[in-house]
Short mmCIF file of C-alpha atoms in Angstrom, two decimals:
data_model
loop_
_atom_site.label_atom_id
_atom_site.label_comp_id
_atom_site.label_asym_id
_atom_site.label_seq_id
_atom_site.Cartn_x
_atom_site.Cartn_y
_atom_site.Cartn_z
CA MET A 1 -12.97 24.97 12.00
CA ARG A 2 -13.80 25.69 8.61
CA LEU A 3 -13.12 22.34 7.25
CA PRO A 4 -17.03 22.18 6.39
CA ALA A 5 -16.17 24.67 3.50
CA LEU A 6 -13.25 22.69 2.19
CA LEU A 7 -15.70 20.16 1.46
CA VAL A 8 -17.71 21.86 0.13
CA SER A 9 -16.08 23.51 -2.64
CA ALA A 10 -14.79 20.69 -3.73
CA ALA A 11 -17.84 19.68 -4.10
CA LEU A 12 -18.86 22.57 -5.95
CA LEU A 13 -15.94 22.14 -8.42
CA VAL A 14 -16.70 18.14 -8.72
CA GLY A 15 -20.07 17.80 -9.42
CA ALA A 16 -23.27 20.59 -7.58
CA ALA A 17 -24.87 20.11 -10.01
CA PRO A 18 -26.33 17.14 -11.11
CA ALA A 19 -24.25 14.83 -13.80
CA PRO A 20 -24.95 15.05 -16.78
CA VAL A 21 -24.98 12.38 -19.72
CA ILE A 22 -22.02 13.90 -21.85
CA PRO A 23 -22.05 11.90 -25.80
CA ALA A 24 -20.51 9.93 -27.09
CA ALA A 25 -17.32 11.12 -28.80
CA SER A 26 -17.48 12.08 -32.99
CA SER A 27 -14.81 13.29 -35.56
CA GLU A 28 -14.65 17.10 -36.48
CA ALA A 29 -16.37 16.08 -40.13
CA ASP A 30 -19.86 15.80 -37.38
CA GLY A 31 -19.70 18.69 -35.61
CA PRO A 32 -18.87 20.54 -32.72
CA VAL A 33 -20.09 17.80 -29.99
CA GLU A 34 -22.54 19.69 -27.65
CA GLU A 35 -21.10 21.41 -24.73
CA PHE A 36 -22.47 20.24 -21.56
CA HIS A 37 -20.65 21.05 -18.28
CA SER A 38 -21.88 21.46 -14.39
CA ASP A 39 -23.82 25.67 -14.08
CA ASN A 40 -21.17 26.56 -12.30
CA MET A 41 -18.12 25.87 -15.52
CA ARG A 42 -18.15 26.56 -19.01
CA PHE A 43 -16.43 25.34 -21.25
CA VAL A 44 -13.40 27.55 -22.87
CA ALA A 45 -11.30 26.06 -25.60
CA ASN A 46 -9.96 23.01 -26.19
CA VAL A 47 -6.14 22.77 -28.04
CA ARG A 48 -4.93 19.69 -31.25
CA TRP A 49 -1.40 19.40 -31.63
CA GLU A 50 0.31 16.43 -34.01
CA ASP A 51 0.25 13.71 -33.26
CA ARG A 52 1.99 12.04 -35.83
CA LEU A 53 4.73 10.34 -33.18
CA ARG A 54 1.77 8.47 -31.60
CA ALA A 55 0.87 7.36 -33.92
CA THR A 56 3.49 6.27 -35.65
CA ILE A 57 5.63 4.71 -33.01
CA ASP A 58 2.48 2.41 -31.97
CA GLY A 59 -0.03 2.42 -33.32
CA ARG A 60 -1.83 3.75 -31.57
CA THR A 61 -4.45 7.08 -33.02
CA ILE A 62 -7.20 6.38 -29.96
CA ASP A 63 -5.80 7.87 -27.18
CA SER A 64 -3.02 9.90 -29.27
CA GLN A 65 -3.93 13.51 -28.56
CA GLY A 66 -5.08 12.09 -24.44
CA GLY A 67 -2.36 13.86 -21.99
CA THR A 68 -0.62 12.43 -18.60
CA ASP A 69 0.23 15.79 -16.59
CA VAL A 70 -0.01 20.03 -17.23
CA GLU A 71 2.06 22.51 -15.33
CA PHE A 72 1.98 26.33 -15.86
CA ALA A 73 4.59 29.38 -16.00
CA THR A 74 4.70 32.60 -16.62
CA ILE A 75 7.50 34.15 -18.20
CA ASP A 76 7.71 37.56 -18.74
CA GLY A 77 5.31 38.87 -18.46
CA ARG A 78 2.55 35.85 -20.16
CA ASP A 79 0.75 32.93 -19.34
CA TYR A 80 2.45 29.02 -20.41
CA ALA A 81 1.10 25.15 -20.20
CA PHE A 82 3.07 23.22 -20.91
CA ALA A 83 1.45 19.50 -21.26
CA GLY A 84 2.79 15.98 -20.98
CA THR A 85 1.78 13.05 -23.22
CA TYR A 86 2.70 9.34 -24.47
CA ARG A 87 6.13 10.04 -26.95
CA ASN A 88 4.16 12.74 -28.87
CA GLY A 89 6.69 15.39 -26.69
CA LEU A 90 5.55 18.92 -24.46
CA GLN A 91 3.20 20.34 -25.51
CA VAL A 92 3.72 24.10 -25.00
CA ILE A 93 0.72 26.29 -24.54
CA ASP A 94 0.54 30.46 -24.90
CA ILE A 95 -2.50 30.00 -23.18
CA THR A 96 -1.82 34.45 -22.20
CA ASP A 97 -6.01 35.76 -23.50
CA PRO A 98 -7.92 31.60 -22.50
CA GLU A 99 -10.16 31.45 -24.74
CA SER A 100 -7.50 32.43 -27.84
CA PRO A 101 -5.26 29.74 -27.15
CA VAL A 102 -2.02 29.06 -29.00
CA LEU A 103 0.52 25.68 -29.02
CA VAL A 104 3.46 27.64 -29.25
CA THR A 105 5.43 24.26 -30.32
CA THR A 106 5.70 20.13 -29.91
CA TYR A 107 9.60 19.44 -28.22
CA ASP A 108 10.58 16.25 -29.42
CA CYS A 109 10.88 13.94 -26.12
CA GLN A 110 9.93 10.29 -27.48
CA ILE A 111 9.25 9.46 -24.16
CA LEU A 112 6.89 8.37 -21.20
CA GLN A 113 5.43 9.33 -19.06
CA GLY A 114 6.19 12.63 -19.18
CA ASP A 115 5.56 14.31 -15.74
CA THR A 116 6.10 17.14 -15.29
CA GLN A 117 6.84 19.95 -12.98
CA THR A 118 8.18 23.06 -13.22
CA PHE A 119 10.50 26.04 -11.27
CA SER A 120 12.66 28.50 -10.93
CA ARG A 121 16.42 29.54 -10.57
CA VAL A 122 17.85 33.23 -10.65
CA VAL A 123 21.62 31.77 -12.17
CA ASP A 124 23.86 34.76 -12.64
CA GLY A 125 21.62 38.30 -11.63
CA GLU A 126 19.15 36.16 -14.27
CA THR A 127 15.74 34.27 -13.85
CA ARG A 128 15.58 31.20 -15.80
CA TRP A 129 13.08 28.67 -15.47
CA TYR A 130 13.07 24.64 -16.04
CA LEU A 131 10.55 22.08 -16.61
CA THR A 132 10.46 18.53 -15.65
CA TYR A 133 10.47 15.48 -17.95
CA THR A 134 9.82 11.96 -16.66
CA ALA A 135 10.91 8.99 -18.22
CA ASP A 136 9.60 5.67 -16.28
CA ASP A 137 11.26 1.62 -16.71
CA GLY A 138 8.58 -0.92 -18.08
CA TYR A 139 8.35 1.49 -21.04
CA THR A 140 10.77 1.87 -25.32
CA HIS A 141 11.31 5.53 -24.85
CA LYS A 142 13.10 6.20 -28.10
CA PRO A 143 15.73 8.86 -29.12
CA SER A 144 14.85 12.17 -30.07
CA LYS A 145 15.56 15.68 -28.92
CA CYS A 146 15.68 15.96 -25.49
CA MET A 147 17.80 13.09 -25.70
CA LEU A 148 20.07 15.14 -27.90
CA ASP A 149 20.43 18.71 -26.31
CA ALA A 150 21.01 16.39 -23.19
CA GLY A 151 24.73 14.71 -24.16
CA GLY A 152 23.02 11.78 -25.84
CA ALA A 153 21.74 10.63 -22.58
CA LEU A 154 18.52 7.66 -22.79
CA GLY A 155 16.80 5.58 -20.39
CA ASN A 156 14.45 6.27 -17.19
CA GLY A 157 15.61 9.22 -15.27
CA THR A 158 13.91 12.88 -15.86
CA TYR A 159 15.39 15.06 -18.20
CA LEU A 160 15.62 18.68 -17.19
CA ILE A 161 14.38 21.34 -19.45
CA ASP A 162 15.56 24.97 -19.90
CA ILE A 163 11.64 26.84 -21.28
CA THR A 164 13.50 30.68 -20.07
CA ASP A 165 12.38 30.42 -24.52
CA PRO A 166 9.42 28.91 -24.34
CA ALA A 167 8.88 28.19 -28.26
CA ALA A 168 12.57 27.22 -27.91
CA PRO A 169 12.89 24.42 -24.98
CA VAL A 170 16.59 22.44 -24.26
CA ALA A 171 17.12 19.92 -21.72
CA VAL A 172 19.77 20.49 -20.10
CA ASP A 173 20.46 17.50 -18.40
CA PHE A 174 19.19 14.32 -17.71
CA VAL A 175 18.63 12.90 -13.83
CA LYS A 176 19.34 8.89 -14.42
CA ILE A 177 17.43 6.52 -13.02
CA ALA A 178 17.27 2.59 -12.32
CA GLY A 179 13.20 2.49 -10.58
CA GLY A 180 12.33 5.68 -13.05
CA SER A 181 10.37 8.66 -13.15
CA HIS A 182 6.63 7.70 -12.36
CA ASN A 183 6.74 11.36 -10.99
CA GLN A 184 9.12 13.19 -9.22
CA THR A 185 8.60 16.49 -7.09
CA VAL A 186 11.08 19.95 -6.75
CA HIS A 187 11.66 21.68 -3.32
CA PRO A 188 10.12 24.30 -3.49
CA SER A 189 13.96 26.09 -3.26
CA GLY A 190 14.91 24.55 -7.01
CA LYS A 191 17.51 23.18 -5.62
CA TRP A 192 15.88 19.44 -4.57
CA LEU A 193 13.86 17.30 -6.69
CA TYR A 194 12.32 14.04 -4.70
CA ASN A 195 11.77 10.78 -7.53
CA SER A 196 8.06 8.81 -7.05
CA SER A 197 10.08 5.52 -9.07
CA SER A 198 6.28 4.08 -7.99
CA ASP A 199 8.29 0.49 -6.78
CA GLY A 200 8.56 -1.62 -4.79
CA SER A 201 11.82 -1.09 -3.25
CA ASN A 202 14.12 2.34 -5.32
CA GLY A 203 13.28 4.03 -2.02
CA VAL A 204 12.60 7.75 -3.11
CA ALA A 205 16.32 8.96 -4.51
CA VAL A 206 16.93 13.05 -3.70
CA ILE A 207 18.97 14.77 -5.97
CA ASP A 208 20.56 18.13 -5.56
CA LEU A 209 20.12 20.12 -8.80
CA ARG A 210 21.65 22.69 -6.44
CA ASP A 211 24.46 23.23 -10.21
CA ILE A 212 21.84 22.44 -12.18
CA GLU A 213 23.47 21.05 -15.10
CA ALA A 214 25.39 18.50 -13.26
CA PRO A 215 22.89 17.14 -10.82
CA VAL A 216 24.24 14.51 -8.00
CA LEU A 217 21.77 11.24 -6.03
CA ALA A 218 22.16 12.80 -2.15
CA THR A 219 20.25 10.13 -0.91
CA THR A 220 17.27 7.29 -0.99
CA LEU A 221 14.68 7.73 1.87
CA VAL A 222 13.61 3.95 2.21
CA LEU A 223 9.74 4.10 3.10
CA PRO A 224 8.44 0.51 4.41
CA GLY A 225 6.83 -1.07 1.92
CA HIS A 226 5.26 0.11 -1.43
CA ASP A 227 8.12 3.26 -3.04
CA ALA A 228 6.14 6.95 -3.41
CA HIS A 229 3.87 7.37 -6.54
CA ASP A 230 4.05 11.59 -6.09
CA ILE A 231 5.04 14.13 -3.07
CA THR A 232 3.75 17.21 -2.48
CA PHE A 233 5.46 19.72 -0.44
CA ASN A 234 4.46 21.23 1.57
CA ALA A 235 5.01 26.54 0.53
CA ASP A 236 8.12 26.74 1.90
CA GLY A 237 9.96 23.85 1.56
CA THR A 238 10.57 21.54 5.60
CA ARG A 239 8.16 19.30 4.85
CA ALA A 240 6.57 17.18 2.26
CA TYR A 241 3.78 14.21 2.15
CA ALA A 242 4.04 10.85 0.44
CA ALA A 243 1.82 8.97 -1.46
CA SER A 244 3.07 6.08 -2.20
CA VAL A 245 0.09 3.60 -3.01
CA GLU A 246 -0.64 1.61 -0.12
CA HIS A 247 -0.39 4.49 2.68
CA THR A 248 0.90 7.76 2.99
CA THR A 249 3.74 8.71 4.21
CA ILE A 250 4.48 12.58 6.36
CA ILE A 251 8.34 13.49 6.00
CA ASP A 252 10.22 15.86 7.47
CA THR A 253 12.04 18.42 4.89
CA SER A 254 13.35 21.16 6.72
CA ASP A 255 16.62 20.00 5.87
CA PRO A 256 15.68 18.65 2.68
CA GLY A 257 19.23 16.61 1.78
CA LYS A 258 18.73 15.02 4.92
CA PRO A 259 15.40 14.03 4.92
CA ARG A 260 13.39 11.83 8.32
CA ILE A 261 9.80 10.51 8.02
CA VAL A 262 7.26 11.82 10.34
CA SER A 263 4.67 9.57 10.74
CA ARG A 264 2.65 6.77 8.10
CA ILE A 265 -0.83 6.84 7.58
CA GLU A 266 -2.82 3.73 6.52
CA ASP A 267 -6.56 3.07 5.90
CA ASP A 268 -8.53 0.58 4.87
CA ALA A 269 -11.06 1.93 2.55
CA ILE A 270 -7.81 3.73 0.19
CA THR A 271 -7.92 0.84 -2.26
CA LEU A 272 -4.65 2.52 -3.68
CA HIS A 273 -2.60 6.58 -2.26
CA HIS A 274 -1.88 8.54 -5.05
CA GLN A 275 -1.61 11.58 -4.28
CA SER A 276 -1.41 13.57 -1.24
CA ASP A 277 -1.77 17.33 -0.80
CA PRO A 278 -2.15 19.70 2.85
CA ILE A 279 -4.15 22.54 3.37
CA ARG A 280 -4.51 25.02 6.02
CA VAL A 281 -7.74 25.91 7.32
CA GLY A 282 -7.80 28.57 10.36
CA GLU A 283 -5.64 27.04 12.61
CA ARG A 284 -5.83 23.62 12.45
CA ASP A 285 -3.16 21.26 9.27
CA PHE A 286 -5.45 18.97 7.25
CA LEU A 287 -3.90 15.96 4.49
CA ILE A 288 -5.97 15.18 1.52
CA ILE A 289 -5.60 11.88 0.03
CA ASN A 290 -6.79 10.39 -3.36
CA ASP A 291 -7.78 7.17 -3.66
CA GLU A 292 -7.07 5.95 -7.66
CA LEU A 293 -9.27 3.10 -7.31
CA LEU A 294 -8.41 -0.03 -7.06
CA GLY A 295 -4.76 1.35 -9.94
CA ALA A 296 -8.39 2.23 -12.47
CA SER A 297 -8.37 -0.98 -13.34
CA GLY A 298 -12.21 -0.91 -14.54
CA ASN A 299 -14.44 -0.73 -11.83
CA GLU A 300 -17.64 -1.09 -13.30
CA PHE A 301 -19.26 1.48 -11.96
CA CYS A 302 -18.50 6.03 -11.98
CA PRO A 303 -16.83 7.91 -9.93
CA GLY A 304 -14.92 5.27 -8.27
CA GLY A 305 -12.64 6.75 -5.43
CA GLY A 306 -12.41 9.45 -3.14
CA LEU A 307 -10.95 11.98 -0.43
CA HIS A 308 -10.33 11.49 2.23
CA VAL A 309 -9.46 13.93 4.93
CA TYR A 310 -7.46 13.50 7.77
CA ASP A 311 -5.92 16.57 10.54
CA ILE A 312 -3.04 16.44 11.04
CA THR A 313 -2.02 19.87 12.91
CA ASP A 314 -0.37 17.46 15.61
CA GLU A 315 1.63 16.03 12.46
CA THR A 316 2.73 12.68 14.62
CA ASN A 317 -0.96 11.17 15.18
CA PRO A 318 -2.76 11.81 11.84
CA THR A 319 -6.86 11.70 12.62
CA LYS A 320 -8.52 10.49 10.54
CA VAL A 321 -11.94 12.42 9.67
CA GLY A 322 -14.12 12.74 6.90
CA ALA A 323 -14.13 11.62 3.21
CA PHE A 324 -15.80 13.06 -0.34
CA PHE A 325 -17.45 11.18 -3.33
CA SER A 326 -18.77 13.08 -6.65
CA PRO A 327 -21.95 11.91 -7.51
CA GLU A 328 -22.87 8.84 -9.71
CA VAL A 329 -22.20 10.21 -12.93
CA THR A 330 -22.76 7.32 -16.45
CA VAL A 331 -20.77 6.49 -18.76
CA ALA A 332 -22.95 7.51 -22.56
CA GLU A 333 -22.92 4.18 -24.99
CA GLY A 334 -19.72 3.42 -27.34
CA ALA A 335 -17.53 6.12 -24.73
CA ARG A 336 -14.30 4.80 -25.75
CA THR A 337 -13.44 4.59 -22.00
CA GLY A 338 -11.24 2.26 -19.74
CA LEU A 339 -9.14 -1.06 -20.71
CA GLY A 340 -9.02 -3.64 -23.61
CA ALA A 341 -10.30 -3.26 -26.64
CA GLY A 342 -12.58 -2.04 -29.24
CA ASN A 343 -16.13 -2.43 -27.66
CA ASN A 344 -15.19 -4.40 -25.11
CA ARG A 345 -14.01 -1.95 -22.83
CA VAL A 346 -15.24 -1.35 -19.47
CA ILE A 347 -15.15 1.35 -17.66
CA THR A 348 -12.94 3.32 -15.82
CA CYS A 349 -13.40 5.71 -12.82
CA THR A 350 -11.46 6.79 -10.35
CA SER A 351 -10.21 10.19 -8.64
CA HIS A 352 -7.25 10.48 -9.99
CA VAL A 353 -5.31 13.73 -9.21
CA PHE A 354 -6.36 17.65 -8.28
CA ARG A 355 -5.42 20.08 -7.28
CA ILE A 356 -5.99 22.89 -4.18
CA TYR A 357 -6.33 26.87 -4.11
CA GLU A 358 -5.65 27.26 -1.12
CA GLU A 359 -6.33 31.43 -1.00
CA GLN A 360 -9.96 30.73 -2.40
CA GLN A 361 -10.68 28.10 -0.09
CA VAL A 362 -11.10 25.24 -3.18
CA MET A 363 -9.98 22.43 -4.75
#
């Protein structure tokens, strides 16, 4: 059994060395900020983008450089990062040389949340690359280039953006969803989209993307209790794992157009199921669930939420086998973190998102 090795790998990446005190943020005029990192990590580069859209529309400057999600793709032999933002548009960055990243373009899409996922399809014998870009409910979205490219579509849902030419993204259609797209996940086949509204009762909308320019609703999978916040497919697309705030659901997606529920995980130790990803270790299957502690509501303690590990070899009877929490860290005085304004901000630390590299057995 290699589960301890899995957890040690997670520790090495998250906090093997004693956690440093990070200095308060400073402006570029102050000179370079002193570099802090764990012994097994080093800073490579930072990419800034124009923040005029967010600053102008919302009057917000503190987090105008903030991102919401980032995904990657290798297109025509070059590596790209596609970073979503709050209303600052899609940032396309060439990271082929990681130490000299280049901001290729900013695609004007003034929506929120702007979560992303890349996927490819063979269309008429040609490999084309696409990206999904989410518009959640509860926000005001602004008319912008992506809306015009998608035929004037604006509202809650997901834009489907052709990124085959990374320097010239273009939205080919818009999937309108009443509850909005907080997150969404495209099936490994690239032909089905599962929407996560993270609301109360809309269910998981399953969108047929076989005609990428004319997506249609195939079905809606109603989950018990809260709707999905985030969904992850296994490698062959036969299973999906839906972290749904109050619980995690294992879903049979052997027929992706007709999903069915296999089992559900409820755990009083998890305050908010934010993400759940599978990994195979030896001959056993595990599911890692992270806890976005109380929805990052300001818990005054770092690191906050942790990782909870379930053995799902028998997926009808998931069994908890362990948990991992990052070492305690100290937030520097004056750091602009958490909720509230000015000096009234509270400390907000939590386990938010993660990615597993199964071949390397690290996370």
